[in-house]
Amino acid sequence: MPASSAEPSSAVLADLLGALAYGELTAFQRLAADSVLAGSVVDAAALGAMAVAEYGHHVQLTAYLVGRGIDPAAAMAPFVAPFDAFHLQTAPADWLQSLIKAYVGDGIGTDFYREVAAYVDPQTRDLIEAVSADTGHAAFAVAHVREAIAADPTARGRLALWARRLVGEALTQAQRVAVERDSLTELLGGNVDLAEIGAVFGRIVAAHDDRMRALGLAD
Amino acid sequence: MPASSAEPSSAVLADLLGALAYGELTAFQRLAADSVLAGSVVDAAALGAMAVAEYGHHVQLTAYLVGRGIDPAAAMAPFVAPFDAFHLQTAPADWLQSLIKAYVGDGIGTDFYREVAAYVDPQTRDLIEAVSADTGHAAFAVAHVREAIAADPTARGRLALWARRLVGEALTQAQRVAVERDSLTELLGGNVDLAEIGAVFGRIVAAHDDRMRALGLAD
């Protein structure tokens, strides 16, 4: 745990919550669009409900930014290109790919934000925890993917490859953001050492492995 | 006005609200997906809010069906193919096309349902009125389309053609449903004469013309 959780600077807060707000908006857009891939109206509506929950998070985040005197559109602007590139590179070809993307992709994002939340003031931390709450992706995705693999075991290799590709694209874009923006370094700078950063990444990777196992896609 | 507003039969109610519920679900899916065409994050979020409102209507309708002892998935099933075909044939190529689709397409659907509402029991009528409320499409679409035409008058002909194509596709699918399903005939059968049906269509066409004028796309 960090030594302290001081109030982050306005620029850091704008970057952190701007990225999260735009991420939630694109998650909403893509989940809703992907819901047309569902095999039934009930499944489509279920994915729709998750998309609507993401939109609610987007609204919470932009309202919070406004309350802190930060323009949400300006705060989101630096993250439009990386998020759009991620989604362009990972457009699901079918329903199972869209479920895995929702579960694995959002899972890594959520874990990252929960780790970062340790370094911000309590009010911002509460917000991040609230918008990181599971919107139902997990149980829904796990049940459907396991069922599909049980029905067609040959799908397993293809879906495992897809999950790896998602992680690769997410890391590519995260790296791009990290190089261009100093705010994360600034946020962590005064509080962490390399061992702690290593522990953070270790926890994120372990949680990802847990998700892959839950899906039946672990090596 | 119809002579009476008796409780429609369960089969008629299932068709009427099933079509509306699936229509709202697809409106949600397509508006959310089309929001990626927006030129700014603020516009994307605004279209997202409208999509979320449509999803709320979908939930209201399915809950109402359940309350009447009707399975929503079964009620929606006959309308999946026509709505999906409509959206497949009218995938917007750009932001302005998506706005016109949201405004013109939803407008005709809403007008149709408001006319039908005259023939059902008061409780169902209240529900139809509630889910037909303008979710903000109108002012948003009109402002953006007029602005775009002012900036580039050559866009007008192309967008007017698009609006006509939307109406043509909507009528094609509505005709297909009318041929396959007797419920609308049954609903109207005891209460209307041909003159009244003519008046209904006249009102729907007049309202469409009003929307085209509001957009600056009337001939």
CSV table of C-alpha atoms in Angstrom, one decimal:
chain,number,residue,atom,x,y,z
A,1,MET,CA,0.0,0.0,0.0
A,2,PRO,CA,1.2,3.6,-0.7
A,3,ALA,CA,2.5,5.6,2.2
A,4,SER,CA,-0.2,8.3,1.7
A,5,SER,CA,-3.2,9.1,-0.4
A,6,ALA,CA,-2.9,12.8,-1.0
A,7,GLU,CA,-5.3,14.7,-3.2
A,8,PRO,CA,-3.9,14.3,-6.7
A,9,SER,CA,-3.3,17.5,-8.7
A,10,SER,CA,-6.0,18.7,-11.0
A,11,ALA,CA,-4.1,17.6,-14.1
A,12,VAL,CA,-3.6,14.1,-12.8
A,13,LEU,CA,-7.2,13.8,-11.8
A,14,ALA,CA,-8.3,15.0,-15.2
A,15,ASP,CA,-6.1,12.3,-16.9
A,16,LEU,CA,-7.1,9.5,-14.6
A,17,LEU,CA,-10.9,10.2,-14.7
A,18,GLY,CA,-10.9,11.4,-18.3
A,19,ALA,CA,-9.4,8.1,-19.4
A,20,LEU,CA,-11.9,6.2,-17.3
A,21,ALA,CA,-14.9,8.3,-18.5
A,22,TYR,CA,-14.0,7.8,-22.1
A,23,GLY,CA,-13.3,4.1,-21.5
A,24,GLU,CA,-16.8,3.7,-20.0
A,25,LEU,CA,-18.4,5.5,-23.0
A,26,THR,CA,-16.6,3.3,-25.5
A,27,ALA,CA,-17.5,0.2,-23.4
A,28,PHE,CA,-21.1,1.3,-23.6
A,29,GLN,CA,-21.0,1.9,-27.4
A,30,ARG,CA,-19.3,-1.4,-28.1
A,31,LEU,CA,-21.3,-3.6,-25.8
A,32,ALA,CA,-24.5,-2.2,-27.2
A,33,ALA,CA,-23.3,-2.7,-30.7
A,34,ASP,CA,-22.0,-6.2,-30.0
A,35,SER,CA,-25.4,-7.2,-28.5
A,36,VAL,CA,-26.7,-7.6,-32.1
A,37,LEU,CA,-24.4,-10.7,-32.2
A,38,ALA,CA,-26.4,-12.4,-29.5
A,39,GLY,CA,-28.2,-15.6,-30.5
A,40,SER,CA,-31.4,-14.6,-28.7
A,41,VAL,CA,-33.3,-11.5,-27.8
A,42,VAL,CA,-32.9,-12.3,-24.1
A,43,ASP,CA,-29.1,-12.5,-24.4
A,44,ALA,CA,-29.1,-9.2,-26.4
A,45,ALA,CA,-31.1,-7.5,-23.7
A,46,ALA,CA,-28.8,-8.9,-21.0
A,47,LEU,CA,-25.7,-7.4,-22.8
A,48,GLY,CA,-27.7,-4.2,-23.3
A,49,ALA,CA,-28.3,-3.9,-19.5
A,50,MET,CA,-24.5,-4.1,-19.0
A,51,ALA,CA,-24.0,-1.5,-21.6
A,52,VAL,CA,-26.5,0.8,-19.9
A,53,ALA,CA,-24.7,0.3,-16.6
A,54,GLU,CA,-21.4,1.4,-18.3
A,55,TYR,CA,-23.1,4.5,-19.6
A,56,GLY,CA,-24.3,5.3,-16.1
A,57,HIS,CA,-20.6,5.1,-14.9
A,58,HIS,CA,-19.6,7.5,-17.7
A,59,VAL,CA,-22.2,10.0,-16.5
A,60,GLN,CA,-21.0,9.6,-12.9
A,61,LEU,CA,-17.4,10.3,-13.9
A,62,THR,CA,-18.2,13.3,-16.1
A,63,ALA,CA,-20.4,14.8,-13.3
A,64,TYR,CA,-17.5,14.3,-10.8
A,65,LEU,CA,-15.1,16.0,-13.2
A,66,VAL,CA,-17.5,19.0,-13.6
A,67,GLY,CA,-17.7,19.2,-9.8
A,68,ARG,CA,-14.0,19.4,-9.6
A,69,GLY,CA,-14.0,22.3,-12.1
A,70,ILE,CA,-12.6,20.1,-14.9
A,71,ASP,CA,-14.1,20.1,-18.4
A,72,PRO,CA,-14.9,16.4,-19.2
A,73,ALA,CA,-14.5,16.7,-22.9
A,74,ALA,CA,-11.0,18.2,-22.5
A,75,ALA,CA,-10.2,15.5,-20.0
A,76,MET,CA,-11.3,12.7,-22.3
A,77,ALA,CA,-9.7,14.1,-25.4
A,78,PRO,CA,-6.2,12.6,-25.0
A,79,PHE,CA,-7.7,9.1,-24.6
A,80,VAL,CA,-10.0,9.1,-27.6
A,81,ALA,CA,-7.4,7.9,-30.1
A,82,PRO,CA,-6.0,5.0,-28.0
A,83,PHE,CA,-9.4,3.7,-26.9
A,84,ASP,CA,-10.8,4.0,-30.5
A,85,ALA,CA,-7.7,2.2,-31.8
A,86,PHE,CA,-8.1,-0.6,-29.3
A,87,HIS,CA,-11.7,-1.1,-30.3
A,88,LEU,CA,-10.9,-0.9,-34.0
A,89,GLN,CA,-8.2,-3.6,-33.6
A,90,THR,CA,-10.5,-5.8,-31.4
A,91,ALA,CA,-13.9,-5.8,-33.2
A,92,PRO,CA,-15.4,-9.1,-32.2
A,93,ALA,CA,-16.3,-11.4,-35.1
A,94,ASP,CA,-19.0,-13.3,-33.1
A,95,TRP,CA,-20.9,-13.4,-29.9
A,96,LEU,CA,-18.4,-15.4,-27.9
A,97,GLN,CA,-15.6,-13.1,-28.9
A,98,SER,CA,-17.7,-10.1,-27.7
A,99,LEU,CA,-18.3,-11.8,-24.3
A,100,ILE,CA,-14.7,-12.6,-23.8
A,101,LYS,CA,-13.8,-9.0,-24.7
A,102,ALA,CA,-16.3,-7.6,-22.3
A,103,TYR,CA,-15.1,-9.9,-19.5
A,104,VAL,CA,-11.3,-10.1,-20.1
A,105,GLY,CA,-10.9,-6.5,-21.4
A,106,ASP,CA,-13.0,-4.8,-18.8
A,107,GLY,CA,-11.5,-7.0,-16.1
A,108,ILE,CA,-7.9,-5.8,-16.8
A,109,GLY,CA,-9.1,-2.2,-17.0
A,110,THR,CA,-10.9,-2.5,-13.7
A,111,ASP,CA,-8.0,-4.1,-11.9
A,112,PHE,CA,-5.7,-1.4,-13.1
A,113,TYR,CA,-8.0,1.3,-11.9
A,114,ARG,CA,-8.5,-0.3,-8.5
A,115,GLU,CA,-4.8,-0.4,-8.0
A,116,VAL,CA,-4.5,3.3,-9.0
A,117,ALA,CA,-7.3,4.1,-6.6
A,118,ALA,CA,-4.9,3.4,-3.7
A,119,TYR,CA,-3.0,6.6,-4.6
A,120,VAL,CA,-5.9,9.1,-4.7
A,121,ASP,CA,-8.0,10.9,-2.2
A,122,PRO,CA,-10.8,8.9,-0.5
A,123,GLN,CA,-13.6,10.7,-2.4
A,124,THR,CA,-12.1,9.9,-5.8
A,125,ARG,CA,-11.3,6.4,-4.6
A,126,ASP,CA,-15.0,5.8,-3.7
A,127,LEU,CA,-15.9,6.9,-7.2
A,128,ILE,CA,-13.4,4.6,-8.9
A,129,GLU,CA,-14.6,1.7,-6.7
A,130,ALA,CA,-18.3,2.5,-7.6
A,131,VAL,CA,-17.7,2.6,-11.4
A,132,SER,CA,-15.5,-0.5,-11.2
A,133,ALA,CA,-18.3,-2.6,-9.7
A,134,ASP,CA,-19.0,-5.7,-11.8
A,135,THR,CA,-22.0,-4.9,-14.0
A,136,GLY,CA,-22.8,-8.6,-14.5
A,137,HIS,CA,-20.2,-9.3,-17.2
A,138,ALA,CA,-18.4,-11.9,-15.2
A,139,ALA,CA,-21.1,-14.5,-14.5
A,140,PHE,CA,-22.8,-13.9,-17.8
A,141,ALA,CA,-19.7,-14.3,-19.9
A,142,VAL,CA,-18.3,-17.2,-17.9
A,143,ALA,CA,-21.5,-19.2,-18.2
A,144,HIS,CA,-21.9,-18.6,-21.9
A,145,VAL,CA,-18.3,-19.3,-22.9
A,146,ARG,CA,-18.0,-22.5,-20.8
A,147,GLU,CA,-21.3,-23.7,-22.3
A,148,ALA,CA,-20.0,-23.0,-25.9
A,149,ILE,CA,-16.7,-24.8,-25.2
A,150,ALA,CA,-18.6,-27.8,-23.7
A,151,ALA,CA,-20.7,-28.0,-26.9
A,152,ASP,CA,-17.7,-27.5,-29.2
A,153,PRO,CA,-14.3,-28.2,-27.6
A,154,THR,CA,-12.5,-27.1,-30.8
A,155,ALA,CA,-13.6,-23.5,-30.1
A,156,ARG,CA,-11.2,-23.4,-27.1
A,157,GLY,CA,-8.0,-22.8,-28.9
A,158,ARG,CA,-9.5,-20.1,-31.1
A,159,LEU,CA,-11.0,-18.3,-28.1
A,160,ALA,CA,-7.8,-18.5,-26.0
A,161,LEU,CA,-5.9,-16.9,-28.9
A,162,TRP,CA,-8.5,-14.2,-29.1
A,163,ALA,CA,-8.1,-13.5,-25.3
A,164,ARG,CA,-4.3,-13.2,-25.8
A,165,ARG,CA,-4.8,-10.8,-28.7
A,166,LEU,CA,-7.1,-8.6,-26.5
A,167,VAL,CA,-4.4,-8.4,-23.8
A,168,GLY,CA,-1.8,-7.6,-26.4
A,169,GLU,CA,-3.8,-4.8,-27.9
A,170,ALA,CA,-4.7,-3.4,-24.5
A,171,LEU,CA,-1.0,-3.3,-23.5
A,172,THR,CA,0.0,-1.7,-26.8
A,173,GLN,CA,-2.4,1.2,-26.2
A,174,ALA,CA,-1.6,1.5,-22.5
A,175,GLN,CA,2.1,1.7,-23.4
A,176,ARG,CA,1.2,4.5,-25.9
A,177,VAL,CA,-0.7,6.5,-23.3
A,178,ALA,CA,2.1,6.0,-20.7
A,179,VAL,CA,4.7,7.3,-23.1
A,180,GLU,CA,2.7,10.4,-24.0
A,181,ARG,CA,1.3,11.3,-20.6
A,182,ASP,CA,3.3,11.9,-17.4
A,183,SER,CA,0.3,11.9,-15.1
A,184,LEU,CA,0.5,8.3,-14.0
A,185,THR,CA,4.2,8.6,-13.2
A,186,GLU,CA,3.4,11.8,-11.3
A,187,LEU,CA,0.6,10.1,-9.4
A,188,LEU,CA,2.8,7.1,-8.4
A,189,GLY,CA,6.1,9.0,-8.3
A,190,GLY,CA,6.2,10.2,-4.7
A,191,ASN,CA,4.7,7.0,-3.2
A,192,VAL,CA,6.0,3.9,-4.8
A,193,ASP,CA,9.2,2.0,-5.4
A,194,LEU,CA,9.9,-0.5,-8.2
A,195,ALA,CA,9.1,-3.5,-5.9
A,196,GLU,CA,5.7,-2.0,-5.4
A,197,ILE,CA,5.1,-1.5,-9.1
A,198,GLY,CA,6.1,-5.1,-9.7
A,199,ALA,CA,3.6,-6.2,-7.1
A,200,VAL,CA,0.9,-4.2,-8.7
A,201,PHE,CA,1.6,-5.8,-12.1
A,202,GLY,CA,1.8,-9.2,-10.5
A,203,ARG,CA,-1.7,-8.8,-9.0
A,204,ILE,CA,-3.2,-7.7,-12.3
A,205,VAL,CA,-1.6,-10.6,-14.2
A,206,ALA,CA,-2.8,-13.1,-11.5
A,207,ALA,CA,-6.4,-11.7,-11.7
A,208,HIS,CA,-6.2,-12.1,-15.5
A,209,ASP,CA,-5.1,-15.7,-15.1
A,210,ASP,CA,-8.0,-16.3,-12.8
A,211,ARG,CA,-10.4,-15.0,-15.4
A,212,MET,CA,-8.9,-17.2,-18.1
A,213,ARG,CA,-9.3,-20.2,-15.8
A,214,ALA,CA,-12.9,-19.2,-15.0
A,215,LEU,CA,-13.6,-19.2,-18.8
A,216,GLY,CA,-11.9,-22.6,-19.2
A,217,LEU,CA,-9.3,-20.9,-21.4
A,218,ALA,CA,-6.2,-21.2,-19.2
A,219,ASP,CA,-3.2,-23.0,-20.8
B,1,MET,CA,-61.6,8.3,-32.7
B,2,PRO,CA,-62.6,4.7,-32.2
B,3,ALA,CA,-66.0,3.8,-30.8
B,4,SER,CA,-64.5,2.0,-27.9
B,5,SER,CA,-61.2,1.1,-26.3
B,6,ALA,CA,-61.8,-2.4,-25.1
B,7,GLU,CA,-59.1,-4.6,-23.6
B,8,PRO,CA,-57.3,-6.1,-26.5
B,9,SER,CA,-56.9,-9.9,-26.6
B,10,SER,CA,-53.8,-11.4,-25.2
B,11,ALA,CA,-52.5,-12.3,-28.7
B,12,VAL,CA,-53.1,-8.8,-30.0
B,13,LEU,CA,-51.4,-7.3,-26.9
B,14,ALA,CA,-48.4,-9.6,-27.4
B,15,ASP,CA,-48.0,-8.6,-31.0
B,16,LEU,CA,-48.4,-4.9,-30.4
B,17,LEU,CA,-46.1,-4.6,-27.4
B,18,GLY,CA,-43.8,-7.4,-28.6
B,19,ALA,CA,-43.1,-5.4,-31.8
B,20,LEU,CA,-42.7,-2.2,-29.8
B,21,ALA,CA,-40.3,-3.9,-27.2
B,22,TYR,CA,-38.1,-5.3,-30.0
B,23,GLY,CA,-38.2,-2.0,-31.8
B,24,GLU,CA,-37.0,-0.2,-28.7
B,25,LEU,CA,-34.2,-2.8,-28.2
B,26,THR,CA,-32.9,-2.4,-31.7
B,27,ALA,CA,-33.2,1.4,-31.5
B,28,PHE,CA,-31.0,1.2,-28.4
B,29,GLN,CA,-28.5,-1.0,-30.1
B,30,ARG,CA,-28.3,1.1,-33.3
B,31,LEU,CA,-28.2,4.5,-31.6
B,32,ALA,CA,-25.4,3.3,-29.3
B,33,ALA,CA,-23.5,1.8,-32.2
B,34,ASP,CA,-24.1,4.9,-34.4
B,35,SER,CA,-22.8,7.2,-31.6
B,36,VAL,CA,-19.2,6.2,-32.7
B,37,LEU,CA,-19.9,8.3,-35.8
B,38,ALA,CA,-20.2,11.5,-33.8
B,39,GLY,CA,-17.6,14.2,-34.4
B,40,SER,CA,-17.1,14.9,-30.7
B,41,VAL,CA,-17.3,13.0,-27.4
B,42,VAL,CA,-20.1,15.3,-26.2
B,43,ASP,CA,-22.2,14.5,-29.2
B,44,ALA,CA,-21.5,10.8,-28.8
B,45,ALA,CA,-22.5,11.0,-25.1
B,46,ALA,CA,-25.7,12.8,-26.1
B,47,LEU,CA,-26.7,10.1,-28.6
B,48,GLY,CA,-25.8,7.6,-25.9
B,49,ALA,CA,-28.2,9.2,-23.5
B,50,MET,CA,-31.0,8.7,-26.0
B,51,ALA,CA,-30.0,5.1,-26.6
B,52,VAL,CA,-30.2,4.5,-22.8
B,53,ALA,CA,-33.7,6.0,-22.7
B,54,GLU,CA,-34.8,3.6,-25.5
B,55,TYR,CA,-33.4,0.7,-23.4
B,56,GLY,CA,-35.4,1.9,-20.5
B,57,HIS,CA,-38.5,1.8,-22.7
B,58,HIS,CA,-37.6,-1.8,-23.7
B,59,VAL,CA,-37.5,-2.8,-20.0
B,60,GLN,CA,-40.8,-1.1,-19.3
B,61,LEU,CA,-42.5,-3.0,-22.1
B,62,THR,CA,-41.1,-6.4,-21.3
B,63,ALA,CA,-42.0,-5.9,-17.6
B,64,TYR,CA,-45.6,-5.0,-18.7
B,65,LEU,CA,-45.8,-8.1,-20.9
B,66,VAL,CA,-44.7,-10.3,-18.0
B,67,GLY,CA,-47.3,-8.6,-15.8
B,68,ARG,CA,-49.9,-9.6,-18.3
B,69,GLY,CA,-48.7,-13.2,-18.3
B,70,ILE,CA,-47.0,-12.9,-21.7
B,71,ASP,CA,-43.5,-14.2,-22.4
B,72,PRO,CA,-41.6,-11.2,-23.8
B,73,ALA,CA,-39.2,-13.3,-25.8
B,74,ALA,CA,-42.0,-15.1,-27.5
B,75,ALA,CA,-43.9,-11.8,-28.1
B,76,MET,CA,-40.8,-10.2,-29.7
B,77,ALA,CA,-39.9,-13.2,-31.8
B,78,PRO,CA,-42.1,-12.5,-34.9
B,79,PHE,CA,-40.6,-9.0,-35.2
B,80,VAL,CA,-36.9,-9.9,-35.0
B,81,ALA,CA,-36.5,-10.5,-38.7
B,82,PRO,CA,-38.3,-7.4,-40.0
B,83,PHE,CA,-36.6,-5.0,-37.6
B,84,ASP,CA,-33.2,-6.6,-38.2
B,85,ALA,CA,-33.8,-6.4,-42.0
B,86,PHE,CA,-34.8,-2.7,-41.7
B,87,HIS,CA,-31.6,-1.9,-39.8
B,88,LEU,CA,-29.4,-3.9,-42.1
B,89,GLN,CA,-30.9,-2.0,-45.1
B,90,THR,CA,-30.5,1.4,-43.4
B,91,ALA,CA,-27.0,1.2,-41.7
B,92,PRO,CA,-26.0,4.9,-41.6
B,93,ALA,CA,-22.8,5.8,-43.5
B,94,ASP,CA,-22.1,8.9,-41.4
B,95,TRP,CA,-23.2,10.9,-38.4
B,96,LEU,CA,-25.9,13.0,-40.2
B,97,GLN,CA,-27.5,9.9,-41.7
B,98,SER,CA,-27.6,8.4,-38.2
B,99,LEU,CA,-29.3,11.5,-36.8
B,100,ILE,CA,-31.9,11.6,-39.6
B,101,LYS,CA,-32.6,7.9,-39.1
B,102,ALA,CA,-33.1,8.4,-35.3
B,103,TYR,CA,-35.4,11.3,-35.9
B,104,VAL,CA,-37.3,10.4,-39.0
B,105,GLY,CA,-37.5,6.6,-38.4
B,106,ASP,CA,-38.4,6.8,-34.7
B,107,GLY,CA,-40.9,9.6,-35.5
B,108,ILE,CA,-42.9,7.5,-37.9
B,109,GLY,CA,-42.8,4.5,-35.5
B,110,THR,CA,-44.0,6.7,-32.6
B,111,ASP,CA,-46.8,8.3,-34.6
B,112,PHE,CA,-48.0,4.8,-35.7
B,113,TYR,CA,-48.0,3.6,-32.1
B,114,ARG,CA,-49.8,6.7,-30.8
B,115,GLU,CA,-52.5,6.1,-33.4
B,116,VAL,CA,-52.8,2.4,-32.4
B,117,ALA,CA,-53.0,3.5,-28.7
B,118,ALA,CA,-56.5,4.9,-29.4
B,119,TYR,CA,-57.7,1.3,-29.8
B,120,VAL,CA,-56.4,-0.3,-26.6
B,121,ASP,CA,-57.3,-0.2,-22.9
B,122,PRO,CA,-56.3,2.9,-20.9
B,123,GLN,CA,-53.4,1.2,-19.0
B,124,THR,CA,-51.8,-0.1,-22.2
B,125,ARG,CA,-52.4,3.3,-23.8
B,126,ASP,CA,-50.6,5.1,-20.9
B,127,LEU,CA,-47.6,2.7,-21.4
B,128,ILE,CA,-47.5,3.4,-25.1
B,129,GLU,CA,-47.6,7.1,-24.5
B,130,ALA,CA,-44.8,6.9,-21.9
B,131,VAL,CA,-42.5,4.9,-24.2
B,132,SER,CA,-43.3,7.2,-27.2
B,133,ALA,CA,-42.1,10.3,-25.4
B,134,ASP,CA,-39.4,12.2,-27.2
B,135,THR,CA,-36.1,11.2,-25.8
B,136,GLY,CA,-34.4,14.3,-27.1
B,137,HIS,CA,-33.9,13.0,-30.7
B,138,ALA,CA,-35.9,15.8,-32.2
B,139,ALA,CA,-34.2,19.0,-31.1
B,140,PHE,CA,-30.8,17.3,-31.2
B,141,ALA,CA,-31.2,16.0,-34.8
B,142,VAL,CA,-32.8,19.1,-36.2
B,143,ALA,CA,-30.1,21.4,-34.8
B,144,HIS,CA,-27.3,19.3,-36.1
B,145,VAL,CA,-28.7,18.6,-39.5
B,146,ARG,CA,-29.7,22.2,-40.2
B,147,GLU,CA,-26.2,23.3,-39.1
B,148,ALA,CA,-24.6,20.8,-41.5
B,149,ILE,CA,-26.8,21.9,-44.4
B,150,ALA,CA,-26.0,25.6,-43.7
B,151,ALA,CA,-22.3,24.8,-43.8
B,152,ASP,CA,-22.6,22.6,-46.9
B,153,PRO,CA,-25.8,23.2,-49.0
B,154,THR,CA,-24.9,20.4,-51.4
B,155,ALA,CA,-25.5,17.9,-48.6
B,156,ARG,CA,-29.3,18.6,-48.7
B,157,GLY,CA,-30.1,16.5,-51.7
B,158,ARG,CA,-28.2,13.5,-50.5
B,159,LEU,CA,-29.8,13.7,-47.0
B,160,ALA,CA,-33.3,14.1,-48.5
B,161,LEU,CA,-32.8,11.0,-50.5
B,162,TRP,CA,-31.6,9.2,-47.4
B,163,ALA,CA,-34.8,10.2,-45.6
B,164,ARG,CA,-36.9,8.9,-48.4
B,165,ARG,CA,-35.0,5.6,-48.4
B,166,LEU,CA,-35.7,5.2,-44.7
B,167,VAL,CA,-39.4,5.7,-45.2
B,168,GLY,CA,-39.4,3.2,-48.1
B,169,GLU,CA,-37.6,0.5,-46.0
B,170,ALA,CA,-39.9,1.1,-43.0
B,171,LEU,CA,-43.0,0.7,-45.2
B,172,THR,CA,-41.6,-2.4,-46.8
B,173,GLN,CA,-41.0,-4.1,-43.4
B,174,ALA,CA,-44.4,-2.8,-42.0
B,175,GLN,CA,-46.1,-4.3,-45.1
B,176,ARG,CA,-44.4,-7.6,-44.5
B,177,VAL,CA,-45.5,-7.7,-40.9
B,178,ALA,CA,-49.1,-6.7,-41.8
B,179,VAL,CA,-49.3,-9.5,-44.3
B,180,GLU,CA,-48.0,-12.1,-41.9
B,181,ARG,CA,-49.8,-11.0,-38.7
B,182,ASP,CA,-53.6,-10.6,-38.3
B,183,SER,CA,-53.4,-8.8,-34.9
B,184,LEU,CA,-53.5,-5.3,-36.2
B,185,THR,CA,-56.5,-6.1,-38.4
B,186,GLU,CA,-58.1,-7.7,-35.4
B,187,LEU,CA,-57.3,-4.7,-33.2
B,188,LEU,CA,-58.8,-2.3,-35.7
B,189,GLY,CA,-61.4,-4.6,-37.1
B,190,GLY,CA,-64.4,-3.9,-34.9
B,191,ASN,CA,-63.8,-0.2,-34.5
B,192,VAL,CA,-62.8,1.4,-37.7
B,193,ASP,CA,-63.9,2.1,-41.2
B,194,LEU,CA,-61.8,2.8,-44.3
B,195,ALA,CA,-62.2,6.5,-43.9
B,196,GLU,CA,-60.8,6.4,-40.4
B,197,ILE,CA,-57.8,4.3,-41.6
B,198,GLY,CA,-57.3,6.9,-44.3
B,199,ALA,CA,-57.3,9.6,-41.7
B,200,VAL,CA,-54.7,7.8,-39.6
B,201,PHE,CA,-52.3,7.4,-42.5
B,202,GLY,CA,-53.0,11.1,-43.4
B,203,ARG,CA,-51.9,12.2,-40.0
B,204,ILE,CA,-48.8,10.0,-40.0
B,205,VAL,CA,-47.8,11.4,-43.4
B,206,ALA,CA,-48.4,15.0,-42.3
B,207,ALA,CA,-46.3,14.5,-39.2
B,208,HIS,CA,-43.5,13.1,-41.4
B,209,ASP,CA,-43.7,16.1,-43.7
B,210,ASP,CA,-43.4,18.3,-40.6
B,211,ARG,CA,-40.2,16.6,-39.6
B,212,MET,CA,-38.8,16.9,-43.1
B,213,ARG,CA,-39.5,20.6,-43.0
B,214,ALA,CA,-38.0,20.9,-39.5
B,215,LEU,CA,-34.8,19.3,-40.9
B,216,GLY,CA,-34.8,21.6,-43.9
B,217,LEU,CA,-35.2,18.6,-46.2
B,218,ALA,CA,-38.7,19.2,-47.5
B,219,ASP,CA,-39.1,19.4,-51.3
